[in-house]
Amino acid sequence: MTSLLEKAAAFTALHTPAAPLPLANAWDVASARIVEAAGAPAVATTSAGVAWSLGAPDGDALARDRALDLVARVASAVSVPVTADIEGGFAADAAGVGETVAGVLAAGAVGVNIEDGTRAPADHAERLAAARAAADAAGVPLYINARVDTYLFGLGESAGRLDETLARARAYLAAGATGVFVPGVTDPAVIAELARGIDAPFNVLVGPGAPPVAALGALGVARVSLGSWVAEAAYAVARRATEELLAGGTYGSLDGSLPYGELNALLKG
């Protein structure tokens, strides 16, 4: 696949509960190459991992140009479709989100995650509409994954959270989103209700304690993401290795590391 149109079509087709798209999120070129070499059909970035690797905290603190530069580096380093987590859009308003999306497409990615966070749903719908308009202007069927943070952030009363999430999902899809991402929920019953109520590919965040991918597919989930978990695990190794070295002068934490030659070969060419 070489064109954005081909990659966009291929990426969209990967979203199906029959075989949910598994995404081990990358944060730099090396991690993206590792994910691709392992056989992944697509590469997704994690906004948290990207921000941390560039010296910034997660949460709309990273400058847009630095984020887009990273997306371009990743997209040029792999042959599979790339989808970029762009947090809230790296912009103060909807028009700015449109500019960010134009930059994402220019960087070579064919998908984006855009999160609502604590933003008013109506404001977020405007951001999604601007993102869709920018993609349409570029002639690329960008996969826009609308992230709904009601469960992740515990927004509103718990008794009404399911209905609020579904209402937001409907509004975001009407604004131009392709799919809906609801992180923060691992209860199979709630996942099944969300899958039934969302008329689009449904994405959940997975990690320790979450149901297996096959079980999630049976519930109606079309996409599963590890999010920042992989980056967190990598940084945990750095801390364990350092603490072991300083405290005991030993190196057991490094067992199981990727061989130097194998990792170096992934970055050649």
Short mmCIF file of C-alpha atoms in Angstrom, two decimals:
data_model
loop_
_atom_site.label_atom_id
_atom_site.label_comp_id
_atom_site.label_asym_id
_atom_site.label_seq_id
_atom_site.Cartn_x
_atom_site.Cartn_y
_atom_site.Cartn_z
CA MET A 1 0.00 0.00 0.00
CA THR A 2 1.38 3.35 -0.98
CA SER A 3 -1.40 5.93 -1.29
CA LEU A 4 -3.33 7.51 1.54
CA LEU A 5 -6.57 6.39 -0.11
CA GLU A 6 -5.45 2.76 -0.14
CA LYS A 7 -4.27 2.91 3.43
CA ALA A 8 -7.42 4.67 4.61
CA ALA A 9 -9.65 2.05 2.99
CA ALA A 10 -7.55 -0.79 4.37
CA PHE A 11 -7.55 0.70 7.86
CA THR A 12 -11.32 1.19 7.95
CA ALA A 13 -11.88 -2.39 6.77
CA LEU A 14 -9.90 -3.72 9.73
CA HIS A 15 -12.65 -2.68 12.16
CA THR A 16 -14.93 -5.66 12.71
CA PRO A 17 -16.15 -7.57 15.78
CA ALA A 18 -15.52 -10.80 13.86
CA ALA A 19 -11.79 -10.12 14.30
CA PRO A 20 -11.26 -6.94 16.37
CA LEU A 21 -8.36 -4.74 15.32
CA PRO A 22 -5.65 -5.11 18.00
CA LEU A 23 -3.52 -2.01 18.46
CA ALA A 24 -0.33 -2.05 20.56
CA ASN A 25 0.23 1.69 20.59
CA ALA A 26 3.66 3.04 19.63
CA TRP A 27 5.31 6.30 20.64
CA ASP A 28 8.38 6.60 18.38
CA VAL A 29 9.88 5.12 15.22
CA ALA A 30 11.54 2.19 16.96
CA SER A 31 8.38 1.10 18.77
CA ALA A 32 6.37 1.50 15.56
CA ARG A 33 8.85 -0.67 13.66
CA ILE A 34 8.67 -3.29 16.42
CA VAL A 35 4.86 -3.32 16.27
CA GLU A 36 4.88 -3.68 12.49
CA ALA A 37 7.57 -6.39 12.54
CA ALA A 38 5.49 -8.38 15.03
CA GLY A 39 2.77 -8.62 12.38
CA ALA A 40 0.37 -5.83 13.33
CA PRO A 41 -1.87 -4.74 10.43
CA ALA A 42 -1.74 -1.10 11.56
CA VAL A 43 0.20 1.20 13.88
CA ALA A 44 -1.46 3.55 16.35
CA THR A 45 0.33 6.18 18.36
CA THR A 46 -0.32 6.83 22.04
CA SER A 47 -0.58 10.51 22.86
CA ALA A 48 0.78 9.94 26.35
CA GLY A 49 3.78 7.96 25.14
CA VAL A 50 4.50 10.50 22.42
CA ALA A 51 4.32 13.40 24.85
CA TRP A 52 6.52 11.67 27.43
CA SER A 53 9.13 10.76 24.83
CA LEU A 54 9.29 14.41 23.79
CA GLY A 55 9.56 15.74 27.33
CA ALA A 56 5.97 16.89 27.84
CA PRO A 57 3.09 15.63 30.00
CA ASP A 58 0.00 14.12 28.42
CA GLY A 59 -3.09 16.31 28.23
CA ASP A 60 -2.88 18.95 25.47
CA ALA A 61 0.53 20.21 26.61
CA LEU A 62 2.58 19.10 23.61
CA ALA A 63 2.98 21.62 20.79
CA ARG A 64 1.20 20.69 17.57
CA ASP A 65 4.25 20.92 15.34
CA ARG A 66 6.21 18.51 17.52
CA ALA A 67 3.34 16.03 17.54
CA LEU A 68 2.92 16.20 13.77
CA ASP A 69 6.65 15.77 13.24
CA LEU A 70 6.50 12.54 15.24
CA VAL A 71 3.49 11.31 13.24
CA ALA A 72 5.36 11.99 10.00
CA ARG A 73 8.42 10.08 11.24
CA VAL A 74 6.30 7.07 12.23
CA ALA A 75 4.21 7.08 9.05
CA SER A 76 7.33 7.20 6.86
CA ALA A 77 8.96 4.39 8.81
CA VAL A 78 6.25 1.74 8.38
CA SER A 79 4.28 0.40 5.43
CA VAL A 80 1.03 -0.32 7.29
CA PRO A 81 -1.66 2.31 7.94
CA VAL A 82 -1.01 4.70 10.81
CA THR A 83 -3.58 6.32 13.08
CA ALA A 84 -2.53 9.19 15.32
CA ASP A 85 -3.83 10.08 18.75
CA ILE A 86 -4.10 13.86 18.62
CA GLU A 87 -5.55 14.34 22.11
CA GLY A 88 -8.18 17.11 21.89
CA GLY A 89 -6.91 18.24 18.50
CA PHE A 90 -3.88 20.34 19.55
CA ALA A 91 -5.95 23.48 19.02
CA ALA A 92 -8.01 26.02 20.95
CA ASP A 93 -11.03 25.80 18.66
CA ALA A 94 -12.68 23.77 15.92
CA ALA A 95 -10.93 25.64 13.11
CA GLY A 96 -7.61 24.79 14.69
CA VAL A 97 -8.57 21.13 14.87
CA GLY A 98 -9.21 21.24 11.14
CA GLU A 99 -5.70 22.61 10.65
CA THR A 100 -4.28 19.83 12.82
CA VAL A 101 -6.09 17.18 10.80
CA ALA A 102 -4.78 18.65 7.56
CA GLY A 103 -1.32 18.32 9.08
CA VAL A 104 -1.96 14.72 10.12
CA LEU A 105 -2.91 13.81 6.55
CA ALA A 106 0.13 15.63 5.19
CA ALA A 107 2.21 13.60 7.64
CA GLY A 108 0.88 10.37 6.12
CA ALA A 109 -1.56 9.08 8.75
CA VAL A 110 -5.06 7.89 7.81
CA GLY A 111 -6.75 7.90 11.20
CA VAL A 112 -7.04 10.07 14.30
CA ASN A 113 -8.31 9.82 17.85
CA ILE A 114 -9.88 13.00 19.16
CA GLU A 115 -10.96 13.05 22.82
CA ASP A 116 -13.72 15.07 24.43
CA GLY A 117 -12.28 15.05 27.96
CA THR A 118 -14.21 17.54 30.09
CA ARG A 119 -15.16 19.60 27.04
CA ALA A 120 -18.86 20.22 26.39
CA PRO A 121 -20.23 17.62 23.96
CA ALA A 122 -21.51 20.33 21.60
CA ASP A 123 -18.04 21.86 21.43
CA HIS A 124 -16.50 18.49 20.74
CA ALA A 125 -19.02 17.81 17.98
CA GLU A 126 -17.87 21.03 16.31
CA ARG A 127 -14.26 19.84 16.50
CA LEU A 128 -15.18 16.52 14.91
CA ALA A 129 -17.11 18.29 12.15
CA ALA A 130 -14.06 20.46 11.43
CA ALA A 131 -11.88 17.36 11.32
CA ARG A 132 -14.23 15.71 8.84
CA ALA A 133 -14.37 18.84 6.71
CA ALA A 134 -10.57 18.98 6.56
CA ALA A 135 -10.38 15.34 5.52
CA ASP A 136 -13.06 15.82 2.88
CA ALA A 137 -11.16 18.83 1.52
CA ALA A 138 -8.09 16.62 1.19
CA GLY A 139 -10.11 13.88 -0.49
CA VAL A 140 -9.14 11.25 2.10
CA PRO A 141 -11.71 9.12 4.01
CA LEU A 142 -9.94 9.69 7.32
CA TYR A 143 -10.96 7.34 10.13
CA ILE A 144 -12.04 9.64 12.95
CA ASN A 145 -12.24 7.83 16.27
CA ALA A 146 -14.28 9.95 18.67
CA ARG A 147 -13.17 9.30 22.23
CA VAL A 148 -15.85 9.62 24.90
CA ASP A 149 -14.35 10.14 28.35
CA THR A 150 -17.42 9.72 30.53
CA TYR A 151 -16.19 6.45 32.06
CA LEU A 152 -12.49 7.27 32.05
CA PHE A 153 -13.01 10.49 34.01
CA GLY A 154 -16.17 9.43 35.89
CA LEU A 155 -18.20 12.27 34.43
CA GLY A 156 -21.75 12.76 35.69
CA GLU A 157 -23.78 10.45 37.91
CA SER A 158 -22.93 6.78 37.49
CA ALA A 159 -26.60 5.86 37.07
CA GLY A 160 -26.87 7.98 33.92
CA ARG A 161 -23.38 7.38 32.52
CA LEU A 162 -24.40 4.76 29.96
CA ASP A 163 -27.15 6.94 28.52
CA GLU A 164 -24.86 9.98 28.47
CA THR A 165 -22.16 8.01 26.68
CA LEU A 166 -24.58 6.77 24.05
CA ALA A 167 -25.99 10.27 23.55
CA ARG A 168 -22.50 11.64 23.01
CA ALA A 169 -21.68 8.81 20.63
CA ARG A 170 -24.74 9.60 18.50
CA ALA A 171 -23.88 13.30 18.41
CA TYR A 172 -20.27 12.63 17.49
CA LEU A 173 -21.19 10.22 14.72
CA ALA A 174 -23.66 12.74 13.33
CA ALA A 175 -20.85 15.32 13.33
CA GLY A 176 -18.65 13.13 11.17
CA ALA A 177 -16.89 10.58 13.37
CA THR A 178 -16.27 7.13 11.90
CA GLY A 179 -16.08 5.18 15.13
CA VAL A 180 -16.41 5.64 18.88
CA PHE A 181 -13.79 4.97 21.56
CA VAL A 182 -14.89 4.58 25.19
CA PRO A 183 -11.88 4.02 27.47
CA GLY A 184 -12.27 3.25 31.15
CA VAL A 185 -14.81 0.45 30.91
CA THR A 186 -13.97 -3.26 31.32
CA ASP A 187 -17.27 -4.67 32.61
CA PRO A 188 -18.50 -7.08 29.90
CA ALA A 189 -22.14 -6.18 30.54
CA VAL A 190 -21.48 -2.46 30.06
CA ILE A 191 -19.31 -3.10 27.03
CA ALA A 192 -22.09 -5.16 25.46
CA GLU A 193 -24.64 -2.40 26.11
CA LEU A 194 -22.35 0.18 24.54
CA ALA A 195 -21.68 -2.02 21.52
CA ARG A 196 -25.40 -2.54 20.99
CA GLY A 197 -26.14 1.16 21.31
CA ILE A 198 -23.36 2.52 19.10
CA ASP A 199 -24.10 2.26 15.40
CA ALA A 200 -20.45 2.32 14.33
CA PRO A 201 -17.19 0.47 15.07
CA PHE A 202 -16.69 0.45 18.83
CA ASN A 203 -13.23 0.71 20.43
CA VAL A 204 -12.23 -0.05 24.03
CA LEU A 205 -9.02 0.40 25.99
CA VAL A 206 -7.49 -2.85 27.20
CA GLY A 207 -4.79 -3.84 29.63
CA PRO A 208 -4.36 -6.00 32.73
CA GLY A 209 -7.78 -7.16 33.92
CA ALA A 210 -9.63 -6.52 30.66
CA PRO A 211 -11.36 -9.40 28.82
CA PRO A 212 -9.39 -11.10 26.02
CA VAL A 213 -9.71 -9.75 22.49
CA ALA A 214 -11.84 -12.67 21.29
CA ALA A 215 -14.27 -12.20 24.16
CA LEU A 216 -14.52 -8.49 23.40
CA GLY A 217 -15.29 -9.28 19.77
CA ALA A 218 -18.12 -11.53 20.88
CA LEU A 219 -19.52 -8.55 22.81
CA GLY A 220 -19.47 -6.41 19.65
CA VAL A 221 -16.13 -4.60 20.01
CA ALA A 222 -14.40 -3.88 16.69
CA ARG A 223 -11.11 -2.41 17.95
CA VAL A 224 -8.98 -2.84 21.07
CA SER A 225 -6.16 -0.51 22.08
CA LEU A 226 -3.38 -0.87 24.63
CA GLY A 227 -3.06 2.91 24.80
CA SER A 228 -0.20 4.08 26.98
CA TRP A 229 0.24 0.66 28.66
CA VAL A 230 3.16 -0.41 26.43
CA ALA A 231 5.04 2.83 26.96
CA GLU A 232 4.39 2.62 30.70
CA ALA A 233 5.75 -0.94 30.75
CA ALA A 234 8.87 0.13 28.84
CA TYR A 235 9.55 2.96 31.28
CA ALA A 236 8.93 0.59 34.19
CA VAL A 237 11.79 -1.57 32.90
CA ALA A 238 14.04 1.51 32.86
CA ARG A 239 13.17 2.24 36.49
CA ARG A 240 13.54 -1.37 37.67
CA ALA A 241 16.90 -1.75 35.92
CA THR A 242 18.17 1.48 37.44
CA GLU A 243 16.97 0.66 40.95
CA GLU A 244 18.45 -2.84 40.75
CA LEU A 245 21.77 -1.48 39.50
CA LEU A 246 21.97 1.17 42.21
CA ALA A 247 20.72 -0.95 45.08
CA GLY A 248 22.34 -4.31 44.42
CA GLY A 249 24.73 -3.89 41.57
CA THR A 250 22.94 -6.60 39.56
CA TYR A 251 21.23 -6.65 36.18
CA GLY A 252 18.46 -9.26 36.20
CA SER A 253 15.82 -6.73 35.18
CA LEU A 254 17.34 -6.74 31.70
CA ASP A 255 16.57 -10.42 31.06
CA GLY A 256 14.35 -10.78 28.00
CA SER A 257 15.58 -7.60 26.31
CA LEU A 258 15.46 -7.39 22.53
CA PRO A 259 18.85 -8.35 21.08
CA TYR A 260 20.88 -5.34 19.96
CA GLY A 261 21.30 -6.71 16.43
CA GLU A 262 17.61 -7.39 15.97
CA LEU A 263 16.55 -3.95 17.15
CA ASN A 264 19.27 -2.19 15.20
CA ALA A 265 18.30 -4.07 12.02
CA LEU A 266 14.72 -2.74 12.30
CA LEU A 267 16.05 0.80 11.97
CA LYS A 268 18.25 0.17 8.94
CA GLY A 269 17.09 1.21 5.49
#
